[in-house]
Each structure stands twice: as structure tokens, then as C-alpha cells.
Amino acid sequence: MWNQPPFRKTDVESGSTPLYPMMVESPQLRWAFIRKIYSIITIQLLATIAVAATVVYVRPISTFFATTGAGLALYILLIITPFIMLFPLYYYYQKHPVNLILLGIFTISFAFAIGLTCAYTSGKAILEAAILTAVVVVSLTLYTFWAARRGYDFNFLGPFLFGALIVLLFFGLIQAFFPLGRTSMMIYGCVASIIFCGYIVFDTDNLIKRYSYDEYIWASIALYLDIINLFLSLLQIFRAAEN
């Protein structure tokens, strides 16, 4: 166990101080793991931005998906591909470089779906959602690291967030078949934003304390989905406000 006098001032990223009380593993190894996860997520987000921007600004792409039967079928395939990729990722998440190839397919297919979502949204709404997402993610990440060092634990959020997510999914299905109007869309976006803010805290806390070193693929996917879903929820709010 790493014990340190409370009065000694140290750099929290020096790797020599524990990330949270009662930490028994090497802080250097955990910090290296955390940097690895955020490096992967950064690459995922950059790839997502590049692909989504291409779909948005190259109009023939979005037109093909929106006006042709083949485009619609391909759009549906792109939506379900990330979920399909989870199955091989479950079996090969420790096998390098297969795990990274599968993660790349997962990310690119997700990015196409996001690009098509943004293709018919105003640039103002996209920019507002992107800026607010960045601010919230950075703030919640810093807060979770700060809270972890002071002994707070957010593992109790798991069951509540899962239950809220189930309600959110079924509410989304109801919206798909029985549209409830702009107000309900804004409410849906606000509730979804709160849920995924909770997931960012929950998954960041798991990253600090619980993920093992060979689970970097799952840790990256979890935080990536949290960030993307938060962005999409905020985008829905701003888009509904413009209508």
C-alpha cells in the first residue's frame, strides 16, 4: 500500500502518489493505463469528427443515404454495425491488433451514423452542442479525479443509471412510433444528458479504480459512448429549440 503524509505536497500526475485512498497497486502503472485510455479516446473522437465532417460537408453522401433505397439499407447497417462489433470485441479484446481493428470498425461506423444525424442540423446547433459537450466532459472528468482522491466512490450509481437508461430507451421507441412533439423531444434530450453525465462520472471512476490493465478496449468504448451520447442528447435539445 502507498502511504503518504497528508502534509506533503506532490504532483498528482507524478505517478508517486495514490489516485485514491487505500490504493494498493502502483500509481505509475495506473497513470500509464489512464493515459493509454485517453489516448485511444482522443484518436476515436478525432476519427469521428473527420468522418462526420466529411458526411456533413460532402452533400452527395447525405443525399445518397436520404433519397435511395440502397442508402437507407446502408444507413441501417451502419447503425447496427457498432452493436455487432461488440460481440467479436468481447472475445478478442485482449488480442492485439485484432482488438484495435475491431475498435476502428466500431468507431468509423458510429461516426458515419453521427455524420448523417448532423447532416440535416444547423451548424449553430452542432457547434453549441460540441462546445457544451467538451466543457461538461472536462469538468466532470476533473471532478471525478478530485473526488476519487478524497475517498468518494461512485460505484453505487451503476444500478440507477442502468435503470434510467432502460427507461430512456423505451421512451425513445415510443417517440419513434408515436411522436410527442418538440417539447417532449427537449425533455428527452435533457433527461438523456443528465443520464450520460452520470455515466461519465461512473465510468471515469471505474477507470481510476476498477478496470484491469487488459480491459483498455472496454474502458475506451464506455467513455467514448458516454461522450458521443452526451453530444447527441445536447444536439437534440438545440435542434428542438430551433424548430
Short mmCIF file of N, CA and C in Angstrom, two decimals, residues 75-85:
data_model
loop_
_atom_site.label_atom_id
_atom_site.label_comp_id
_atom_site.label_asym_id
_atom_site.label_seq_id
_atom_site.Cartn_x
_atom_site.Cartn_y
_atom_site.Cartn_z
N TYR A 75 -27.59 2.78 -44.35
CA TYR A 75 -27.72 3.56 -43.11
C TYR A 75 -28.10 2.65 -41.94
N ILE A 76 -29.06 1.77 -42.18
CA ILE A 76 -29.47 0.83 -41.13
C ILE A 76 -28.31 -0.08 -40.75
N LEU A 77 -27.55 -0.52 -41.77
CA LEU A 77 -26.38 -1.36 -41.50
C LEU A 77 -25.34 -0.62 -40.65
N LEU A 78 -25.13 0.66 -40.97
CA LEU A 78 -24.17 1.45 -40.20
C LEU A 78 -24.61 1.62 -38.75
N ILE A 79 -25.92 1.71 -38.53
CA ILE A 79 -26.43 1.87 -37.18
C ILE A 79 -26.21 0.61 -36.34
N ILE A 80 -26.44 -0.56 -36.97
CA ILE A 80 -26.34 -1.81 -36.20
C ILE A 80 -24.91 -2.35 -36.15
N THR A 81 -24.03 -1.88 -37.04
CA THR A 81 -22.66 -2.39 -37.07
C THR A 81 -21.93 -2.23 -35.73
N PRO A 82 -22.01 -1.04 -35.07
CA PRO A 82 -21.32 -0.93 -33.77
C PRO A 82 -21.77 -1.97 -32.76
N PHE A 83 -23.07 -2.30 -32.76
CA PHE A 83 -23.58 -3.30 -31.83
C PHE A 83 -23.10 -4.69 -32.21
N ILE A 84 -23.01 -4.95 -33.52
CA ILE A 84 -22.48 -6.24 -33.98
C ILE A 84 -21.02 -6.39 -33.58
N MET A 85 -20.26 -5.28 -33.66
CA MET A 85 -18.84 -5.33 -33.34
C MET A 85 -18.58 -5.66 -31.87
#
